[in-house]
Amino acid sequence: MFFIHGFEVGKLDFEIDGITNSILNAVTFESAETDVFPVIRTDLNKVLRKNGWCFNWRLEFKTRDRQLFKLVIKGGSGIEGLISLQVMEAHVEMHLIETAPHNFGRSKKWMGVPGNRVAFACKTSFEKGFEGSVGFKAKTMVIQHYIDTLGAQLIFKNRMNISENAAKNLVNSYYKNFFYER
């Protein structure tokens, strides 16, 4: 195992600060509509360690078979959070997830960003026909947190999965009317 800026590489350690309706202003609790877009090369200049980001998103951007997505406020250009996903045979794998430095800690601007990113991963899984299945490896100290907040299941050691019912709950929290009667 090796570490980058205190994070064990290959295992996720993010805090779900609440399952919200989109994202919420941390002071006024007003909801903001968001969009999700693929990360493009010029975005990488905004998400550097010197700007407070923890992960090397340039390296992740170059990793084959992974797709990076950014969360932005509708009509805005500032990045509120990032996620790295890989489409597998029967599920979507979350490799990295990070909240923008201004959305972390006591002085955060927006709440719900991590939950929003996980809901996006679940939505992607449903769109790919995987019944919302999202897999990831978690640090031991946050496993119970993910069970409690995301409805994730511990599969083996630090391997976790979000399955259909929990995925539906997450997706419906952030993407209104995604599920409808057919």
Coordinates of N, CA, C and O in Angstrom, one line a residue:
M1 N 0.8 -1.2 0.0 CA 0.0 0.0 0.0 C 0.9 1.2 0.0 O 1.9 1.2 0.6
F2 N 0.4 2.3 -0.7 CA 1.1 3.6 -0.6 C 0.0 4.7 -0.5 O -1.1 4.5 -0.7
F3 N 0.5 5.8 0.0 CA -0.4 6.9 0.3 C 0.0 8.2 -0.5 O 1.2 8.4 -0.8
I4 N -1.0 8.9 -0.8 CA -0.8 10.3 -1.5 C -1.6 11.2 -0.6 O -2.8 11.1 -0.5
H5 N -0.9 12.2 -0.1 CA -1.5 13.3 0.8 C -2.5 12.7 1.8 O -3.6 13.1 2.1
G6 N -2.0 11.6 2.5 CA -2.8 11.0 3.6 C -3.9 10.0 3.1 O -4.5 9.4 3.9
F7 N -4.0 9.9 1.8 CA -5.1 9.0 1.3 C -4.5 7.7 0.8 O -3.5 7.7 0.1
E8 N -5.0 6.6 1.3 CA -4.5 5.3 0.8 C -5.0 5.1 -0.6 O -6.2 5.1 -0.9
V9 N -4.1 4.9 -1.5 CA -4.4 4.8 -2.9 C -5.2 3.5 -3.2 O -4.8 2.5 -2.7
G10 N -6.3 3.6 -3.9 CA -7.1 2.5 -4.2 C -8.3 2.3 -3.3 O -9.1 1.4 -3.5
K11 N -8.3 3.0 -2.2 CA -9.4 2.9 -1.3 C -10.1 4.3 -1.1 O -9.4 5.3 -0.9
L12 N -11.4 4.3 -1.1 CA -12.1 5.6 -1.0 C -12.3 6.0 0.4 O -12.6 5.2 1.3
D13 N -12.2 7.3 0.7 CA -12.4 7.8 2.0 C -13.1 9.2 1.8 O -12.4 10.2 1.7
F14 N -14.4 9.2 1.7 CA -15.1 10.5 1.5 C -16.2 10.5 2.5 O -16.8 9.5 2.9
E15 N -16.6 11.7 2.9 CA -17.7 11.8 3.9 C -19.0 12.2 3.2 O -19.0 13.2 2.5
I16 N -20.0 11.5 3.5 CA -21.3 11.9 3.0 C -21.9 12.8 4.1 O -22.2 12.4 5.2
D17 N -22.0 14.1 3.7 CA -22.5 15.1 4.7 C -24.0 15.3 4.6 O -24.5 16.1 5.3
G18 N -24.6 14.4 3.9 CA -26.1 14.4 3.9 C -26.5 14.0 2.5 O -25.9 14.3 1.5
I19 N -27.7 13.3 2.4 CA -28.3 13.0 1.2 C -29.3 14.2 1.0 O -30.3 14.3 1.7
T20 N -29.1 15.0 0.0 CA -29.8 16.2 -0.2 C -30.5 16.2 -1.5 O -30.3 15.3 -2.4
N21 N -31.4 17.2 -1.7 CA -32.0 17.4 -3.0 C -31.1 18.3 -3.8 O -31.0 19.5 -3.6
S22 N -30.4 17.7 -4.7 CA -29.3 18.4 -5.5 C -28.2 18.7 -4.5 O -27.7 17.8 -3.8
I23 N -27.7 19.9 -4.4 CA -26.8 20.3 -3.4 C -27.4 21.6 -2.7 O -28.2 22.3 -3.2
L24 N -27.0 21.7 -1.4 CA -27.5 22.8 -0.6 C -26.5 23.8 -0.2 O -25.4 23.3 0.2
N25 N -26.8 25.1 -0.2 CA -25.9 26.1 0.4 C -25.8 25.8 1.8 O -26.8 25.6 2.6
A26 N -24.5 25.7 2.3 CA -24.3 25.3 3.7 C -24.7 26.3 4.7 O -24.8 26.0 5.9
V27 N -25.0 27.6 4.3 CA -25.4 28.6 5.2 C -26.9 28.8 5.1 O -27.6 28.8 6.1
T28 N -27.4 29.0 3.9 CA -28.9 29.3 3.7 C -29.7 28.0 3.6 O -30.9 28.1 3.6
F29 N -29.1 26.9 3.3 CA -29.8 25.6 3.0 C -30.7 25.7 1.7 O -31.6 24.9 1.5
E30 N -30.4 26.7 0.9 CA -31.1 26.8 -0.4 C -30.5 25.8 -1.4 O -29.3 25.6 -1.4
S31 N -31.4 25.2 -2.2 CA -31.0 24.1 -3.1 C -30.5 24.8 -4.4 O -31.0 25.8 -4.8
A32 N -29.5 24.2 -5.0 CA -29.0 24.7 -6.3 C -29.0 23.5 -7.3 O -28.7 22.4 -7.0
E33 N -29.5 23.8 -8.5 CA -29.6 22.8 -9.5 C -28.2 22.6 -10.1 O -27.4 23.6 -10.1
T34 N -27.9 21.4 -10.5 CA -26.5 21.1 -10.9 C -26.6 20.4 -12.3 O -27.6 19.9 -12.7
D35 N -25.4 20.4 -12.9 CA -25.2 19.6 -14.1 C -24.0 18.7 -13.9 O -23.1 19.1 -13.1
V36 N -23.9 17.7 -14.7 CA -22.7 16.8 -14.7 C -22.2 16.7 -16.1 O -23.0 16.5 -17.0
F37 N -20.9 17.0 -16.2 CA -20.3 16.9 -17.6 C -19.0 16.1 -17.5 O -18.3 16.1 -16.4
P38 N -18.6 15.5 -18.6 CA -17.3 14.9 -18.6 C -16.2 15.9 -18.4 O -16.3 17.1 -18.8
V39 N -15.1 15.5 -17.7 CA -14.0 16.4 -17.5 C -13.2 16.5 -18.8 O -13.0 15.5 -19.5
I40 N -12.9 17.7 -19.2 CA -12.0 17.9 -20.4 C -10.6 18.4 -19.9 O -10.4 18.8 -18.8
R41 N -9.7 18.3 -20.8 CA -8.3 18.5 -20.5 C -8.1 19.9 -19.8 O -7.4 20.0 -18.8
T42 N -8.8 20.9 -20.2 CA -8.6 22.3 -19.6 C -9.1 22.3 -18.2 O -8.7 23.2 -17.4
D43 N -10.0 21.4 -17.8 CA -10.5 21.4 -16.4 C -9.4 21.0 -15.5 O -9.4 21.4 -14.3
L44 N -8.4 20.3 -16.0 CA -7.4 19.7 -15.1 C -6.5 20.9 -14.5 O -5.9 20.7 -13.5
N45 N -6.5 22.0 -15.2 CA -5.7 23.2 -14.7 C -6.4 23.8 -13.4 O -5.8 24.5 -12.7
K46 N -7.7 23.4 -13.2 CA -8.4 23.9 -12.0 C -8.3 23.0 -10.8 O -8.7 23.4 -9.7
V47 N -8.0 21.8 -11.0 CA -8.1 20.8 -9.9 C -6.7 20.3 -9.6 O -6.4 19.1 -9.5
L48 N -5.8 21.2 -9.2 CA -4.4 20.9 -8.8 C -4.3 20.8 -7.3 O -5.0 21.4 -6.6
R49 N -3.2 20.1 -6.9 CA -2.9 20.0 -5.5 C -2.6 21.4 -4.9 O -3.0 21.7 -3.8
K50 N -2.0 22.2 -5.7 CA -1.6 23.6 -5.1 C -2.9 24.4 -4.9 O -2.9 25.4 -4.2
N51 N -4.0 24.0 -5.5 CA -5.3 24.7 -5.3 C -6.2 24.0 -4.2 O -7.3 24.3 -4.1
G52 N -5.6 23.0 -3.5 CA -6.3 22.3 -2.4 C -6.9 21.0 -2.8 O -7.5 20.3 -1.9
W53 N -6.8 20.5 -4.0 CA -7.3 19.2 -4.4 C -6.3 18.1 -3.9 O -5.1 18.4 -3.9
C54 N -6.8 17.0 -3.5 CA -5.9 15.9 -2.9 C -5.4 15.0 -3.9 O -4.3 14.4 -3.8
F55 N -6.2 14.7 -5.0 CA -5.8 13.6 -5.9 C -5.1 14.2 -7.1 O -5.4 15.3 -7.5
N56 N -4.4 13.4 -7.8 CA -3.7 13.7 -9.1 C -4.7 13.4 -10.2 O -4.7 12.3 -10.7
W57 N -5.6 14.4 -10.5 CA -6.6 14.1 -11.5 C -6.1 14.1 -12.9 O -6.7 13.5 -13.8
R58 N -4.9 14.7 -13.1 CA -4.2 14.5 -14.5 C -3.9 13.1 -14.7 O -4.1 12.6 -15.8
L59 N -3.3 12.4 -13.7 CA -3.0 11.0 -13.8 C -4.2 10.2 -14.0 O -4.3 9.3 -14.9
E60 N -5.3 10.4 -13.3 CA -6.5 9.7 -13.4 C -7.2 9.9 -14.8 O -7.7 9.0 -15.4
F61 N -7.0 11.1 -15.3 CA -7.5 11.5 -16.7 C -6.9 10.6 -17.7 O -7.5 10.3 -18.7
K62 N -5.6 10.3 -17.5 CA -4.9 9.5 -18.5 C -5.1 8.0 -18.4 O -4.7 7.2 -19.2
T63 N -5.7 7.5 -17.3 CA -5.9 6.1 -17.0 C -6.9 5.5 -18.0 O -8.1 6.0 -18.1
R64 N -6.5 4.5 -18.7 CA -7.4 3.9 -19.7 C -8.7 3.4 -19.0 O -8.7 2.9 -17.9
D65 N -9.8 3.4 -19.8 CA -11.1 2.8 -19.4 C -11.8 3.5 -18.2 O -12.7 3.1 -17.7
R66 N -11.2 4.7 -17.8 CA -11.9 5.4 -16.8 C -12.4 6.7 -17.4 O -11.8 7.3 -18.2
Q67 N -13.6 7.2 -16.8 CA -14.2 8.4 -17.2 C -14.3 9.3 -16.0 O -14.7 8.9 -15.0
L68 N -13.9 10.6 -16.2 CA -14.0 11.5 -15.2 C -15.1 12.5 -15.4 O -15.4 12.9 -16.6
F69 N -15.9 12.8 -14.4 CA -17.0 13.7 -14.5 C -16.9 14.8 -13.4 O -16.5 14.5 -12.3
K70 N -17.4 16.0 -13.8 CA -17.4 17.1 -12.9 C -18.8 17.5 -12.6 O -19.7 17.4 -13.4
L71 N -19.0 18.0 -11.4 CA -20.3 18.5 -10.9 C -20.2 20.0 -10.9 O -19.2 20.6 -10.3
V72 N -21.1 20.7 -11.6 CA -21.1 22.2 -11.6 C -22.5 22.7 -11.3 O -23.5 21.9 -11.5
I73 N -22.6 23.9 -10.8 CA -23.9 24.5 -10.6 C -24.4 24.9 -12.0 O -23.7 25.4 -12.8
K74 N -25.7 24.6 -12.2 CA -26.3 24.8 -13.5 C -26.0 26.3 -13.9 O -26.3 27.2 -13.2
G75 N -25.5 26.4 -15.1 CA -25.1 27.7 -15.7 C -23.8 28.2 -15.2 O -23.3 29.3 -15.7
G76 N -23.1 27.5 -14.3 CA -21.8 27.9 -13.8 C -20.7 27.2 -14.4 O -20.9 26.2 -15.2
S77 N -19.5 27.5 -14.0 CA -18.3 26.9 -14.6 C -17.4 26.3 -13.5 O -16.5 25.6 -13.8
G78 N -17.6 26.7 -12.2 CA -16.8 26.2 -11.1 C -17.1 24.8 -10.8 O -18.2 24.3 -10.9
I79 N -16.0 24.0 -10.6 CA -16.2 22.6 -10.3 C -16.4 22.4 -8.8 O -15.7 22.8 -8.0
E80 N -17.5 21.7 -8.5 CA -17.9 21.5 -7.1 C -17.5 20.1 -6.6 O -17.3 19.9 -5.4
G81 N -17.2 19.2 -7.5 CA -16.8 17.9 -7.2 C -16.4 17.1 -8.4 O -16.9 17.4 -9.5
L82 N -15.6 16.0 -8.2 CA -15.2 15.1 -9.3 C -15.4 13.7 -9.0 O -15.4 13.3 -7.8
I83 N -15.6 12.9 -10.0 CA -15.6 11.4 -9.8 C -15.0 10.7 -11.0 O -15.1 11.2 -12.1
S84 N -14.3 9.6 -10.7 CA -13.7 8.7 -11.7 C -14.5 7.4 -11.7 O -14.6 6.7 -10.7
L85 N -15.0 7.1 -12.9 CA -15.8 5.8 -13.0 C -15.2 4.9 -14.1 O -14.7 5.4 -15.0
Q86 N -15.5 3.7 -13.9 CA -15.1 2.7 -14.9 C -16.3 1.7 -15.1 O -16.8 1.2 -14.1
V87 N -16.7 1.6 -16.3 CA -17.8 0.7 -16.6 C -17.2 -0.7 -16.7 O -16.3 -1.0 -17.6
M88 N -17.7 -1.6 -15.9 CA -17.2 -3.0 -15.8 C -18.2 -3.9 -16.6 O -19.1 -3.4 -17.2
E89 N -18.1 -5.2 -16.4 CA -19.0 -6.1 -17.1 C -20.5 -6.1 -16.5 O -21.4 -6.2 -17.3
A90 N -20.6 -5.9 -15.2 CA -21.9 -5.9 -14.6 C -22.2 -4.9 -13.6 O -23.2 -4.9 -12.9
H91 N -21.3 -3.9 -13.5 CA -21.4 -2.8 -12.6 C -20.6 -1.6 -13.0 O -19.8 -1.7 -13.9
V92 N -20.8 -0.5 -12.3 CA -19.9 0.7 -12.4 C -19.0 0.7 -11.2 O -19.4 0.6 -10.1
E93 N -17.7 0.9 -11.4 CA -16.7 1.0 -10.4 C -16.4 2.4 -10.1 O -16.0 3.2 -11.0
M94 N -16.4 2.9 -8.8 CA -16.0 4.2 -8.4 C -14.5 4.1 -8.0 O -14.2 3.3 -7.1
H95 N -13.6 4.8 -8.7 CA -12.2 4.8 -8.4 C -11.8 5.9 -7.5 O -11.1 5.7 -6.5
L96 N -12.2 7.1 -7.8 CA -11.9 8.3 -7.0 C -13.1 9.2 -7.0 O -13.9 9.2 -7.9
I97 N -13.3 9.8 -5.9 CA -14.3 10.8 -5.7 C -13.8 11.9 -4.8 O -13.1 11.6 -3.8
E98 N -14.0 13.2 -5.2 CA -13.4 14.2 -4.4 C -14.4 15.5 -4.5 O -14.9 15.8 -5.5
T99 N -14.5 16.1 -3.3 CA -15.3 17.3 -3.2 C -14.3 18.5 -3.4 O -13.2 18.4 -2.9
A100 N -14.7 19.5 -4.0 CA -13.8 20.7 -4.2 C -13.4 21.2 -2.8 O -14.2 21.1 -1.9
P101 N -12.2 21.8 -2.7 CA -11.7 22.2 -1.4 C -12.7 23.2 -0.7 O -12.8 23.2 0.5
H102 N -13.4 24.0 -1.5 CA -14.3 25.0 -0.9 C -15.6 24.3 -0.4 O -16.4 25.0 0.2
N103 N -15.8 23.0 -0.6 CA -17.0 22.3 -0.1 C -16.6 21.3 0.9 O -17.3 20.3 1.1
F104 N -15.5 21.5 1.6 CA -15.0 20.6 2.6 C -14.8 21.3 3.9 O -14.3 22.4 3.9
G105 N -15.0 20.6 5.0 CA -14.8 21.2 6.3 C -15.9 22.1 6.8 O -16.9 22.2 6.3
R106 N -15.5 22.8 7.9 CA -16.5 23.6 8.6 C -17.0 24.8 7.7 O -18.1 25.3 7.9
S107 N -16.1 25.3 6.9 CA -16.5 26.5 6.1 C -17.0 26.1 4.7 O -16.9 27.0 3.8
K108 N -17.5 24.9 4.5 CA -17.9 24.5 3.2 C -19.0 25.4 2.6 O -19.8 25.9 3.4
K109 N -19.0 25.5 1.3 CA -20.0 26.3 0.6 C -21.2 25.5 0.3 O -22.3 26.0 0.5
W110 N -21.0 24.3 -0.2 CA -22.1 23.5 -0.6 C -22.1 22.1 0.1 O -21.1 21.5 0.2
M111 N -23.3 21.7 0.5 CA -23.5 20.3 1.2 C -24.1 19.4 0.1 O -24.8 19.8 -0.7
G112 N -23.8 18.1 0.3 CA -24.5 17.1 -0.6 C -23.7 16.8 -1.8 O -24.1 15.9 -2.6
V113 N -22.5 17.3 -2.0 CA -21.7 17.1 -3.2 C -21.3 15.6 -3.3 O -21.4 15.0 -4.3
P114 N -20.7 15.0 -2.2 CA -20.3 13.6 -2.3 C -21.5 12.7 -2.6 O -21.4 11.8 -3.5
G115 N -22.6 12.9 -1.9 CA -23.8 12.1 -2.2 C -24.3 12.2 -3.6 O -24.7 11.3 -4.3
N116 N -24.2 13.4 -4.2 CA -24.6 13.7 -5.5 C -23.7 12.9 -6.5 O -24.2 12.3 -7.5
R117 N -22.4 12.8 -6.2 CA -21.4 12.1 -7.1 C -21.8 10.6 -7.1 O -21.7 9.9 -8.1
V118 N -22.1 10.1 -5.9 CA -22.4 8.6 -5.8 C -23.7 8.4 -6.5 O -23.9 7.4 -7.2
A119 N -24.7 9.3 -6.3 CA -26.0 9.1 -7.0 C -25.8 9.1 -8.5 O -26.4 8.3 -9.3
F120 N -24.8 9.9 -9.0 CA -24.5 9.9 -10.4 C -23.9 8.6 -10.9 O -24.3 8.1 -11.9
A121 N -23.1 8.0 -10.1 CA -22.5 6.7 -10.4 C -23.6 5.6 -10.5 O -23.7 4.8 -11.4
C122 N -24.6 5.7 -9.5 CA -25.7 4.8 -9.5 C -26.6 5.0 -10.8 O -27.0 4.0 -11.4
K123 N -26.8 6.2 -11.1 CA -27.6 6.6 -12.3 C -27.0 6.0 -13.6 O -27.6 5.4 -14.4
T124 N -25.6 6.2 -13.6 CA -24.9 5.7 -14.8 C -25.0 4.2 -14.9 O -25.2 3.6 -15.9
S125 N -25.0 3.5 -13.7 CA -25.2 2.0 -13.7 C -26.5 1.6 -14.2 O -26.7 0.7 -15.0
F126 N -27.6 2.3 -13.8 CA -28.9 2.0 -14.3 C -29.0 2.3 -15.8 O -29.5 1.4 -16.5
E127 N -28.4 3.3 -16.3 CA -28.4 3.6 -17.7 C -27.7 2.6 -18.5 O -28.0 2.3 -19.7
K128 N -26.7 1.9 -17.9 CA -25.9 0.9 -18.6 C -26.6 -0.5 -18.5 O -26.1 -1.5 -19.0
G129 N -27.7 -0.5 -17.7 CA -28.4 -1.8 -17.6 C -27.9 -2.7 -16.4 O -28.2 -3.9 -16.4
F130 N -27.2 -2.1 -15.5 CA -26.6 -2.8 -14.3 C -27.4 -2.7 -13.1 O -26.9 -3.0 -12.0
E131 N -28.7 -2.3 -13.1 CA -29.6 -2.3 -12.0 C -29.0 -1.4 -10.8 O -29.3 -1.7 -9.7
G132 N -28.2 -0.4 -11.2 CA -27.7 0.5 -10.2 C -26.5 0.1 -9.4 O -26.0 0.8 -8.5
S133 N -26.0 -1.1 -9.7 CA -24.8 -1.7 -9.0 C -23.6 -0.8 -9.2 O -23.1 -0.6 -10.3
V134 N -23.0 -0.4 -8.0 CA -21.8 0.4 -8.0 C -20.9 -0.2 -7.0 O -21.3 -0.5 -5.8
G135 N -19.7 -0.5 -7.4 CA -18.7 -1.1 -6.5 C -17.6 -0.1 -6.2 O -17.3 0.8 -7.0
F136 N -16.9 -0.3 -5.0 CA -15.8 0.5 -4.6 C -15.1 -0.2 -3.5 O -15.7 -1.0 -2.8
K137 N -13.9 0.2 -3.2 CA -13.1 -0.2 -2.1 C -13.1 1.0 -1.1 O -12.8 2.1 -1.5
A138 N -13.3 0.7 0.2 CA -13.4 1.7 1.2 C -12.3 1.5 2.2 O -11.9 0.4 2.5
K139 N -11.9 2.6 2.8 CA -11.0 2.5 4.0 C -11.8 1.9 5.1 O -13.0 2.2 5.3
T140 N -11.2 1.1 5.9 CA -11.9 0.4 7.0 C -12.6 1.3 7.9 O -13.8 1.0 8.3
M141 N -12.1 2.5 8.3 CA -12.7 3.4 9.2 C -14.0 4.0 8.7 O -14.7 4.6 9.5
V142 N -14.3 3.9 7.4 CA -15.5 4.6 6.9 C -16.5 3.6 6.4 O -17.6 4.0 5.9
I143 N -16.3 2.3 6.5 CA -17.2 1.3 6.0 C -18.6 1.4 6.7 O -19.6 1.5 5.9
Q144 N -18.7 1.6 8.0 CA -20.0 1.7 8.6 C -20.7 3.0 8.2 O -21.9 3.0 8.0
H145 N -19.9 4.0 8.0 CA -20.5 5.3 7.5 C -21.2 5.1 6.1 O -22.3 5.6 5.9
Y146 N -20.5 4.3 5.2 CA -21.1 4.1 3.9 C -22.4 3.2 4.0 O -23.3 3.3 3.2
I147 N -22.3 2.2 4.9 CA -23.5 1.4 5.2 C -24.7 2.2 5.6 O -25.8 2.1 5.1
D148 N -24.4 3.1 6.6 CA -25.4 4.0 7.2 C -26.0 5.0 6.3 O -27.2 5.3 6.2
T149 N -25.1 5.7 5.5 CA -25.5 6.8 4.7 C -25.9 6.5 3.3 O -26.8 7.1 2.7
L150 N -25.2 5.5 2.7 CA -25.5 5.2 1.3 C -26.3 3.9 1.1 O -26.8 3.6 0.0
G151 N -26.4 3.1 2.2 CA -27.1 1.8 2.1 C -26.2 0.8 1.4 O -26.6 -0.2 0.9
A152 N -24.9 1.1 1.4 CA -23.9 0.2 0.8 C -23.8 -1.1 1.6 O -24.1 -1.1 2.8
Q153 N -23.4 -2.2 0.9 CA -23.2 -3.4 1.6 C -21.7 -3.8 1.6 O -21.0 -3.6 0.5
L154 N -21.2 -4.4 2.6 CA -19.8 -4.9 2.7 C -19.8 -6.2 2.0 O -20.6 -7.1 2.5
I155 N -19.0 -6.4 1.0 CA -19.0 -7.7 0.3 C -17.9 -8.6 0.9 O -18.1 -9.7 1.2
F156 N -16.7 -8.0 1.0 CA -15.5 -8.8 1.4 C -14.4 -7.8 1.8 O -14.1 -7.0 1.0
K157 N -13.9 -8.0 3.0 CA -12.9 -7.1 3.6 C -13.3 -5.6 3.4 O -14.2 -5.2 4.1
N158 N -12.7 -4.9 2.5 CA -13.0 -3.5 2.3 C -13.8 -3.2 1.0 O -14.0 -2.1 0.6
R159 N -14.2 -4.3 0.4 CA -15.0 -4.2 -0.9 C -16.4 -4.0 -0.6 O -17.1 -4.7 0.2
M160 N -17.0 -2.9 -1.2 CA -18.4 -2.6 -1.0 C -19.2 -2.5 -2.3 O -18.6 -2.3 -3.3
N161 N -20.5 -2.6 -2.1 CA -21.3 -2.5 -3.3 C -22.6 -1.7 -2.9 O -23.1 -1.9 -1.8
I162 N -23.1 -0.9 -3.8 CA -24.4 -0.3 -3.7 C -25.3 -1.1 -4.7 O -25.0 -1.1 -5.9
S163 N -26.4 -1.7 -4.2 CA -27.2 -2.5 -5.0 C -28.5 -1.7 -5.3 O -28.7 -0.6 -4.9
E164 N -29.4 -2.4 -6.0 CA -30.6 -1.8 -6.7 C -31.4 -0.9 -5.8 O -31.7 0.3 -6.1
N165 N -31.9 -1.4 -4.6 CA -32.8 -0.5 -3.8 C -32.1 0.7 -3.2 O -32.6 1.8 -3.3
A166 N -30.9 0.5 -2.7 CA -30.1 1.7 -2.2 C -29.8 2.6 -3.3 O -29.9 3.9 -3.2
A167 N -29.5 2.1 -4.5 CA -29.2 2.9 -5.7 C -30.4 3.8 -6.1 O -30.3 4.9 -6.4
K168 N -31.6 3.1 -6.1 CA -32.8 3.8 -6.5 C -33.0 5.0 -5.5 O -33.4 6.1 -5.9
N169 N -32.8 4.7 -4.2 CA -33.0 5.8 -3.2 C -32.1 7.0 -3.4 O -32.5 8.1 -3.4
L170 N -30.8 6.7 -3.7 CA -29.9 7.7 -4.0 C -30.2 8.5 -5.3 O -30.2 9.7 -5.3
V171 N -30.5 7.8 -6.3 CA -30.8 8.4 -7.6 C -32.1 9.3 -7.5 O -32.1 10.4 -7.9
N172 N -33.1 8.8 -6.8 CA -34.3 9.6 -6.7 C -34.1 10.8 -5.8 O -34.9 11.8 -5.9
S173 N -33.1 10.8 -4.9 CA -32.9 12.0 -4.1 C -32.3 13.1 -4.9 O -32.6 14.3 -4.7
Y174 N -31.5 12.8 -5.9 CA -30.8 13.8 -6.6 C -31.3 14.0 -8.1 O -31.1 15.1 -8.6
Y175 N -32.0 13.0 -8.6 CA -32.5 13.1 -10.0 C -34.0 12.8 -10.0 O -34.4 11.7 -10.1
K176 N -34.7 13.9 -9.8 CA -36.2 13.7 -9.7 C -36.7 13.1 -11.0 O -36.3 13.5 -12.1
N177 N -37.7 12.2 -10.8 CA -38.4 11.6 -11.9 C -37.5 10.8 -12.8 O -37.8 10.5 -14.0
F178 N -36.4 10.3 -12.3 CA -35.5 9.4 -13.1 C -36.2 8.1 -13.3 O -36.2 7.5 -14.4
F179 N -36.9 7.6 -12.2 CA -37.6 6.4 -12.3 C -39.1 6.7 -12.6 O -39.7 7.5 -11.9
Y180 N -39.7 6.1 -13.6 CA -41.1 6.3 -13.8 C -41.7 5.0 -14.3 O -41.0 4.1 -14.7
E181 N -43.0 4.9 -14.2 CA -43.7 3.7 -14.7 C -43.6 3.6 -16.2 O -43.8 4.6 -16.9
R182 N -43.2 2.4 -16.7 CA -43.1 2.2 -18.1 C -44.3 1.5 -18.7 O -44.9 0.8 -18.1

